Amino acid sequence: MNRVTFIPGDGIGPEVANAAKEIIDATGVAIEWETVNAGEAVFLEKGVLVPDEVYESIEKNRIALKGPITTPVGSGFRSINVHLRKRYDLYANIRPILSLQGERSRYPNLDLVIFRENTEGLYIGDEEFLDEDTVIARKRITRKGSTRIMESAFAYAKSNGRKKVTVAHKANILKDTDGLFLTCARAVAEKYPEIEYEEVIIDNMCMQLVINPYQFDVIATMNLYGDILSDLCAGLVGGLGLVPGANIGEDIAIFEAVHGSAPKMAGKNSADPVALILSGASLLDYLGETEAAEKVRNAVSSIVKEGIHVTKDLGGTASTTEMTAAIINRMQGK
Ligand code: NAD
């Protein structure tokens, strides 16, 4: 029996996380879910954003399915999401970008994967007021952090028959930080002569992605660029409702969607559950349940492509629960 930590999150989190859990259970893979929660709702109830039981559960089970958690802008706790990635050294944030809507997709048959470094960069949140009118933020780039994300990207490219790895950077301006990242990227690329290696400056990368995303295959980049490119790429394939993610470390993994808690949609049973369901499929892969994962992916892509039992973001009128039920029916051959 696999034990998995289940963190529903807040905003639309509980709605989409429950959908993902229901679908994983419907595959027949035996999972004992341990539910713990963090975030706004927990704070209101317990006066703490991340109760100890969340850490205890993740450290015991070493694998979690997580709904999005709201991060207030401005002062206060930085981000529970960033905190968990950092605490467990979940250095590889892997985000597949697939167009699932068939010919209705803006870019049909697009298939990219983003590898975002998940523990360093500007995301360390090291900011300091020099005086009341001046504030600086430090960007941390290390040889170890840069090398291991590039190793992950190339190893993935090799084992999945991918042709090219593109690094997005701004080393023309950030010569030391992004410069070190590129040095590490080049050293890793040399070990994979069979895979094409390319460097693109981040601003140009954004334009190239919109004009012709098919020229890319695997994209590897630093933390903040990866965050921004993920949402941009989600826009290429139908929106944030469709893009899953995985935060992978040495021996702990947290699976969650790219999207956040979309507070305005919360409690309306209208959020698209696909991103978290596909994050659940990656969790099944991680557990070695590849057949079950494939079954989930096939049912999701069939329902999304058909475009009938889908949520509003995909042009339909189905609720979150109706779309989830349609996916389960499809898994059962209906
Ligand atoms: P968001 O991703 O929550 O939503 C942006 C927009 O995308 C929404 O207004 C909605 O139109 C659409 N959207 C997102 N998910 C959708 C879904 N499943 N179905 C249909 N449409 C969907 O981004 P935001 O509004 O910038 O952030 C809201 C909160 O979420 C913030 O507090 C932010 O910090 C947090 N956040 C958390 C995570 C995480 O937990 N990993 C990730 C990103 C943002």
Short mmCIF file of C-alpha atoms and ligand atoms in Angstrom, two decimals:
data_model
loop_
_atom_site.label_atom_id
_atom_site.label_comp_id
_atom_site.label_asym_id
_atom_site.label_seq_id
_atom_site.Cartn_x
_atom_site.Cartn_y
_atom_site.Cartn_z
CA MET A 1 0.00 0.00 0.00
CA ASN A 2 1.36 3.43 -0.97
CA ARG A 3 0.90 6.22 1.54
CA VAL A 4 0.64 9.69 0.04
CA THR A 5 0.31 13.03 1.82
CA PHE A 6 -2.72 14.93 0.54
CA ILE A 7 -2.71 18.73 0.90
CA PRO A 8 -5.97 20.21 -0.46
CA GLY A 9 -4.70 23.82 -0.27
CA ASP A 10 -7.06 26.80 -0.44
CA GLY A 11 -9.07 28.81 -2.99
CA ILE A 12 -9.93 26.33 -5.77
CA GLY A 13 -7.39 23.92 -4.24
CA PRO A 14 -9.78 21.58 -2.41
CA GLU A 15 -12.07 21.31 -5.46
CA VAL A 16 -9.36 20.34 -7.94
CA ALA A 17 -7.31 18.31 -5.45
CA ASN A 18 -10.34 16.19 -4.54
CA ALA A 19 -11.00 15.65 -8.24
CA ALA A 20 -7.43 14.41 -8.72
CA LYS A 21 -7.65 12.14 -5.69
CA GLU A 22 -10.95 10.67 -6.88
CA ILE A 23 -9.47 9.93 -10.30
CA ILE A 24 -6.34 8.32 -8.90
CA ASP A 25 -8.52 6.14 -6.69
CA ALA A 26 -10.62 5.20 -9.72
CA THR A 27 -7.53 3.70 -11.39
CA GLY A 28 -7.57 0.98 -8.73
CA VAL A 29 -4.04 1.75 -7.51
CA ALA A 30 -4.12 1.26 -3.74
CA ILE A 31 -3.22 4.52 -2.03
CA GLU A 32 -3.73 5.46 1.57
CA TRP A 33 -4.14 9.22 1.62
CA GLU A 34 -3.01 11.15 4.66
CA THR A 35 -4.80 14.50 4.60
CA VAL A 36 -3.12 17.51 6.17
CA ASN A 37 -3.50 21.13 5.19
CA ALA A 38 -1.70 24.45 5.14
CA GLY A 39 -2.60 27.97 4.10
CA GLU A 40 -5.19 30.63 4.78
CA ALA A 41 -8.02 28.38 5.94
CA VAL A 42 -5.71 26.57 8.37
CA PHE A 43 -4.37 29.88 9.65
CA LEU A 44 -7.88 31.09 10.46
CA GLU A 45 -8.61 27.86 12.34
CA LYS A 46 -5.29 27.12 14.05
CA GLY A 47 -3.33 30.39 13.94
CA VAL A 48 -0.48 28.75 12.04
CA LEU A 49 0.08 28.62 8.27
CA VAL A 50 1.91 25.29 8.14
CA PRO A 51 1.09 23.03 11.11
CA ASP A 52 3.79 20.54 12.18
CA GLU A 53 1.65 17.65 10.98
CA VAL A 54 2.24 18.81 7.38
CA TYR A 55 6.01 18.45 7.76
CA GLU A 56 5.67 15.18 9.68
CA SER A 57 3.44 13.69 7.01
CA ILE A 58 5.66 14.74 4.08
CA GLU A 59 8.78 13.50 5.86
CA LYS A 60 7.16 10.16 6.59
CA ASN A 61 5.47 9.50 3.23
CA ARG A 62 8.04 11.36 1.04
CA ILE A 63 5.42 11.97 -1.64
CA ALA A 64 2.55 14.44 -1.72
CA LEU A 65 -0.29 15.63 -3.91
CA LYS A 66 -0.88 19.30 -3.24
CA GLY A 67 -3.54 21.83 -4.20
CA PRO A 68 -2.54 25.47 -4.68
CA ILE A 69 -2.10 27.73 -1.66
CA THR A 70 -2.71 31.50 -1.62
CA THR A 71 0.30 33.73 -0.99
CA PRO A 72 -0.67 37.22 0.17
CA VAL A 73 1.19 39.95 -1.78
CA GLY A 74 3.48 42.25 0.22
CA SER A 75 4.39 41.72 3.85
CA GLY A 76 4.09 38.52 5.88
CA PHE A 77 5.02 34.89 5.25
CA ARG A 78 6.72 34.67 1.87
CA SER A 79 5.13 31.63 0.29
CA ILE A 80 4.24 28.23 1.67
CA ASN A 81 4.82 26.76 -1.78
CA VAL A 82 8.32 28.20 -2.10
CA HIS A 83 9.01 27.28 1.53
CA LEU A 84 8.16 23.59 0.99
CA ARG A 85 10.24 23.39 -2.20
CA LYS A 86 13.20 24.91 -0.38
CA ARG A 87 12.81 22.92 2.85
CA TYR A 88 12.80 19.61 0.99
CA ASP A 89 15.30 20.70 -1.66
CA LEU A 90 12.83 19.92 -4.46
CA TYR A 91 15.17 21.34 -7.04
CA ALA A 92 13.52 20.24 -10.27
CA ASN A 93 10.19 21.77 -11.16
CA ILE A 94 9.01 19.86 -14.22
CA ARG A 95 6.11 21.23 -16.24
CA PRO A 96 4.89 19.49 -19.41
CA ILE A 97 3.14 21.76 -21.90
CA LEU A 98 0.84 19.72 -24.14
CA SER A 99 -1.92 20.90 -26.42
CA LEU A 100 -4.84 18.66 -25.54
CA GLN A 101 -7.64 20.39 -27.42
CA GLY A 102 -6.81 18.89 -30.80
CA GLU A 103 -7.62 21.16 -33.72
CA ARG A 104 -9.24 23.68 -31.35
CA SER A 105 -5.80 24.28 -29.81
CA ARG A 106 -4.08 27.53 -30.64
CA TYR A 107 -0.97 25.42 -31.39
CA PRO A 108 -2.10 21.86 -32.14
CA ASN A 109 0.32 19.03 -31.30
CA LEU A 110 2.58 21.21 -29.20
CA ASP A 111 4.66 19.15 -26.78
CA LEU A 112 7.22 21.03 -24.66
CA VAL A 113 8.65 20.38 -21.21
CA ILE A 114 9.93 23.10 -18.90
CA PHE A 115 12.62 22.31 -16.31
CA ARG A 116 12.65 25.16 -13.82
CA GLU A 117 15.34 25.40 -11.14
CA ASN A 118 13.23 25.47 -8.02
CA THR A 119 15.39 26.45 -5.03
CA GLU A 120 17.59 29.42 -6.01
CA GLY A 121 17.57 32.53 -8.18
CA LEU A 122 15.58 35.59 -7.15
CA TYR A 123 13.13 33.26 -5.44
CA ILE A 124 15.32 33.09 -2.35
CA GLY A 125 13.54 36.36 -1.51
CA ASP A 126 16.68 37.98 -0.11
CA GLU A 127 15.58 41.61 -0.18
CA GLU A 128 16.96 44.52 1.79
CA PHE A 129 16.08 48.19 2.15
CA LEU A 130 19.31 50.19 1.85
CA ASP A 131 17.38 53.30 2.86
CA GLU A 132 13.69 54.04 2.83
CA ASP A 133 13.72 54.79 -0.91
CA THR A 134 16.01 52.01 -2.10
CA VAL A 135 15.61 48.27 -1.95
CA ILE A 136 17.75 45.53 -3.45
CA ALA A 137 17.11 41.83 -4.10
CA ARG A 138 19.90 39.27 -4.29
CA LYS A 139 19.90 36.51 -6.86
CA ARG A 140 21.60 33.30 -5.77
CA ILE A 141 22.99 30.97 -8.43
CA THR A 142 25.24 28.07 -7.48
CA ARG A 143 27.27 25.60 -9.51
CA LYS A 144 25.56 22.72 -7.71
CA GLY A 145 22.04 24.06 -8.23
CA SER A 146 22.60 24.93 -11.89
CA THR A 147 24.33 21.65 -12.70
CA ARG A 148 21.70 19.42 -11.14
CA ILE A 149 18.76 21.08 -12.92
CA MET A 150 20.61 20.82 -16.23
CA GLU A 151 21.45 17.17 -15.49
CA SER A 152 17.74 16.52 -14.87
CA ALA A 153 16.76 18.24 -18.12
CA PHE A 154 19.31 16.37 -20.23
CA ALA A 155 18.68 13.00 -18.55
CA TYR A 156 14.96 13.49 -19.20
CA ALA A 157 15.63 14.51 -22.82
CA LYS A 158 17.75 11.43 -23.38
CA SER A 159 15.38 8.93 -21.82
CA ASN A 160 12.35 10.42 -23.57
CA GLY A 161 13.78 10.67 -27.07
CA ARG A 162 13.82 14.47 -27.02
CA LYS A 163 16.02 16.24 -29.55
CA LYS A 164 16.96 19.57 -28.03
CA VAL A 165 17.46 21.39 -24.73
CA THR A 166 17.15 25.20 -24.79
CA VAL A 167 18.41 27.33 -21.92
CA ALA A 168 16.62 30.65 -21.35
CA HIS A 169 18.85 33.26 -19.69
CA LYS A 170 19.82 36.93 -19.43
CA ALA A 171 23.59 36.48 -19.22
CA ASN A 172 24.14 39.49 -21.50
CA ILE A 173 23.13 41.66 -18.52
CA LEU A 174 23.44 39.37 -15.49
CA LYS A 175 26.92 38.28 -16.42
CA ASP A 176 27.90 36.65 -13.14
CA THR A 177 24.70 34.91 -12.00
CA ASP A 178 23.23 33.88 -15.35
CA GLY A 179 26.80 33.55 -16.62
CA LEU A 180 27.52 30.84 -14.05
CA PHE A 181 24.26 29.09 -14.94
CA LEU A 182 25.34 29.01 -18.60
CA THR A 183 28.82 27.73 -17.73
CA CYS A 184 27.22 24.82 -15.86
CA ALA A 185 24.68 24.23 -18.63
CA ARG A 186 27.43 24.03 -21.26
CA ALA A 187 29.43 21.56 -19.15
CA VAL A 188 26.40 19.27 -18.81
CA ALA A 189 25.52 19.66 -22.50
CA GLU A 190 28.96 18.36 -23.47
CA LYS A 191 28.11 15.05 -21.84
CA TYR A 192 25.10 14.67 -24.15
CA PRO A 193 26.45 15.20 -27.67
CA GLU A 194 23.43 13.41 -29.16
CA ILE A 195 21.10 16.17 -27.87
CA GLU A 196 21.18 19.61 -29.46
CA TYR A 197 21.94 22.40 -27.01
CA GLU A 198 20.82 25.99 -27.51
CA GLU A 199 20.89 29.26 -25.52
CA VAL A 200 18.23 31.94 -25.97
CA ILE A 201 17.98 35.29 -24.16
CA ILE A 202 14.81 35.28 -22.08
CA ASP A 203 13.06 38.27 -23.70
CA ASN A 204 13.62 36.86 -27.18
CA MET A 205 12.53 33.47 -25.85
CA CYS A 206 9.11 34.90 -24.91
CA MET A 207 8.62 36.25 -28.42
CA GLN A 208 9.88 33.09 -30.10
CA LEU A 209 7.52 30.98 -27.99
CA VAL A 210 4.52 32.99 -29.15
CA ILE A 211 5.56 33.13 -32.80
CA ASN A 212 6.75 29.54 -33.24
CA PRO A 213 6.75 27.36 -30.12
CA TYR A 214 7.35 24.24 -32.23
CA GLN A 215 11.03 25.15 -32.51
CA PHE A 216 11.49 24.19 -28.82
CA ASP A 217 11.51 20.83 -27.14
CA VAL A 218 12.91 20.82 -23.57
CA ILE A 219 13.37 24.25 -21.95
CA ALA A 220 15.65 24.56 -18.91
CA THR A 221 15.99 27.76 -16.94
CA MET A 222 16.39 29.59 -13.66
CA ASN A 223 13.65 29.96 -11.08
CA LEU A 224 11.89 33.24 -11.93
CA TYR A 225 12.25 32.85 -15.71
CA GLY A 226 10.83 29.35 -15.38
CA ASP A 227 7.89 30.65 -13.39
CA ILE A 228 7.05 33.26 -16.01
CA LEU A 229 7.65 30.99 -19.01
CA SER A 230 5.37 28.35 -17.45
CA ASP A 231 2.39 30.69 -17.47
CA LEU A 232 3.27 31.97 -20.94
CA CYS A 233 3.42 28.39 -22.22
CA ALA A 234 0.17 27.54 -20.42
CA GLY A 235 -1.38 30.34 -22.50
CA LEU A 236 -0.14 28.63 -25.68
CA VAL A 237 -2.06 25.44 -24.92
CA GLY A 238 -5.38 26.67 -23.54
CA GLY A 239 -4.60 28.13 -20.14
CA LEU A 240 -3.53 27.35 -16.61
CA GLY A 241 -6.31 24.85 -16.14
CA LEU A 242 -4.40 22.35 -18.27
CA VAL A 243 -0.77 22.44 -17.11
CA PRO A 244 0.47 20.01 -14.44
CA GLY A 245 3.70 20.11 -12.47
CA ALA A 246 6.04 18.10 -10.28
CA ASN A 247 8.57 19.28 -7.69
CA ILE A 248 11.23 16.59 -7.48
CA GLY A 249 14.12 16.30 -5.03
CA GLU A 250 16.49 13.48 -4.14
CA ASP A 251 13.88 11.40 -2.35
CA ILE A 252 10.85 13.62 -1.79
CA ALA A 253 8.39 14.74 -4.46
CA ILE A 254 5.40 17.08 -4.33
CA PHE A 255 3.00 17.05 -7.26
CA GLU A 256 0.97 20.20 -7.92
CA ALA A 257 -0.50 22.20 -10.81
CA VAL A 258 1.21 25.26 -12.27
CA HIS A 259 -1.82 27.39 -11.42
CA GLY A 260 -2.53 29.09 -8.14
CA SER A 261 -5.59 29.24 -5.91
CA ALA A 262 -7.63 31.47 -8.30
CA PRO A 263 -9.54 32.98 -5.33
CA LYS A 264 -12.32 34.47 -7.46
CA MET A 265 -13.30 31.02 -8.73
CA ALA A 266 -13.14 29.37 -5.32
CA GLY A 267 -16.18 27.48 -4.05
CA LYS A 268 -18.03 27.74 -7.38
CA ASN A 269 -17.36 24.21 -8.63
CA SER A 270 -16.16 25.78 -11.88
CA ALA A 271 -12.36 25.31 -11.84
CA ASP A 272 -10.78 23.11 -14.46
CA PRO A 273 -9.47 20.03 -12.62
CA VAL A 274 -7.20 18.82 -15.47
CA ALA A 275 -3.93 20.41 -14.27
CA LEU A 276 -4.13 18.71 -10.90
CA ILE A 277 -5.43 15.44 -12.37
CA LEU A 278 -2.43 15.32 -14.72
CA SER A 279 -0.15 16.16 -11.77
CA GLY A 280 -1.74 13.08 -10.18
CA ALA A 281 -0.84 11.05 -13.29
CA SER A 282 2.80 12.10 -12.82
CA LEU A 283 2.52 10.99 -9.20
CA LEU A 284 1.37 7.58 -10.43
CA ASP A 285 4.39 7.42 -12.75
CA TYR A 286 6.63 8.28 -9.80
CA LEU A 287 5.10 5.36 -7.88
CA GLY A 288 5.89 3.09 -10.84
CA GLU A 289 2.19 2.83 -11.77
CA THR A 290 2.77 3.80 -15.39
CA GLU A 291 -0.20 1.89 -16.79
CA ALA A 292 -2.61 3.65 -14.43
CA ALA A 293 -0.96 6.99 -15.27
CA GLU A 294 -1.47 6.35 -18.98
CA LYS A 295 -5.09 5.43 -18.39
CA VAL A 296 -5.67 8.78 -16.65
CA ARG A 297 -3.87 10.73 -19.39
CA ASN A 298 -5.79 9.00 -22.16
CA ALA A 299 -9.15 9.67 -20.51
CA VAL A 300 -8.26 13.32 -19.85
CA SER A 301 -7.08 13.96 -23.39
CA SER A 302 -10.13 12.22 -24.86
CA ILE A 303 -12.54 14.35 -22.78
CA VAL A 304 -10.65 17.60 -23.41
CA LYS A 305 -10.32 16.91 -27.14
CA GLU A 306 -14.02 16.08 -27.44
CA GLY A 307 -14.77 19.42 -25.72
CA ILE A 308 -18.26 18.52 -24.44
CA HIS A 309 -17.95 17.68 -20.73
CA VAL A 310 -15.44 20.45 -20.08
CA THR A 311 -15.30 23.51 -17.86
CA LYS A 312 -15.84 27.11 -18.99
CA ASP A 313 -12.13 27.87 -19.57
CA LEU A 314 -12.21 25.18 -22.28
CA GLY A 315 -15.40 26.49 -23.86
CA GLY A 316 -17.81 24.16 -22.06
CA THR A 317 -20.45 24.44 -19.36
CA ALA A 318 -19.51 21.48 -17.13
CA SER A 319 -18.76 21.95 -13.45
CA THR A 320 -15.55 20.64 -11.87
CA THR A 321 -17.40 17.61 -10.54
CA GLU A 322 -19.18 16.91 -13.85
CA MET A 323 -15.92 17.02 -15.77
CA THR A 324 -14.29 14.75 -13.19
CA ALA A 325 -17.15 12.27 -13.49
CA ALA A 326 -16.85 12.33 -17.29
CA ILE A 327 -13.13 11.51 -17.04
CA ILE A 328 -13.83 8.62 -14.67
CA ASN A 329 -16.52 7.29 -17.03
CA ARG A 330 -14.07 7.49 -19.93
CA MET A 331 -11.48 5.57 -17.89
CA GLN A 332 -14.12 2.90 -17.45
CA GLY A 333 -14.69 2.79 -21.19
CA LYS A 334 -17.93 4.78 -21.18
P1 NAD B 1 -3.80 31.72 -10.53
O1 NAD B 1 -3.02 30.68 -11.24
O2 NAD B 1 -4.45 31.33 -9.25
O3 NAD B 1 -4.97 32.24 -11.49
C1 NAD B 1 -4.76 33.05 -12.63
C2 NAD B 1 -5.99 32.92 -13.53
O4 NAD B 1 -5.89 31.68 -14.23
C3 NAD B 1 -7.30 32.84 -12.76
O5 NAD B 1 -7.88 34.07 -12.58
C4 NAD B 1 -8.16 31.97 -13.64
O6 NAD B 1 -8.75 32.76 -14.63
C5 NAD B 1 -7.15 31.07 -14.32
N1 NAD B 1 -7.07 29.72 -13.70
C6 NAD B 1 -6.12 29.28 -12.84
N2 NAD B 1 -6.35 28.02 -12.51
C7 NAD B 1 -7.47 27.65 -13.17
C8 NAD B 1 -8.24 26.45 -13.23
N3 NAD B 1 -7.89 25.34 -12.57
N4 NAD B 1 -9.36 26.43 -14.01
C9 NAD B 1 -9.72 27.50 -14.71
N5 NAD B 1 -9.04 28.66 -14.70
C10 NAD B 1 -7.94 28.73 -13.93
O7 NAD B 1 -2.84 32.96 -10.34
P2 NAD B 1 -2.97 34.25 -9.43
O8 NAD B 1 -4.36 34.78 -9.48
O9 NAD B 1 -1.84 35.09 -9.84
O10 NAD B 1 -2.67 33.73 -7.96
C11 NAD B 1 -3.67 33.45 -6.98
C12 NAD B 1 -2.97 32.96 -5.71
O11 NAD B 1 -2.37 31.69 -5.93
C13 NAD B 1 -1.83 33.88 -5.24
O12 NAD B 1 -1.90 33.98 -3.84
C14 NAD B 1 -0.57 33.15 -5.67
O13 NAD B 1 0.53 33.45 -4.87
C15 NAD B 1 -1.01 31.70 -5.49
N6 NAD B 1 -0.23 30.73 -6.27
C16 NAD B 1 -0.02 29.54 -5.69
C17 NAD B 1 0.64 28.55 -6.40
C18 NAD B 1 0.85 27.22 -5.74
O14 NAD B 1 0.23 26.93 -4.75
N7 NAD B 1 1.74 26.41 -6.24
C19 NAD B 1 1.05 28.78 -7.72
C20 NAD B 1 0.77 30.02 -8.31
C21 NAD B 1 0.11 31.00 -7.57
#
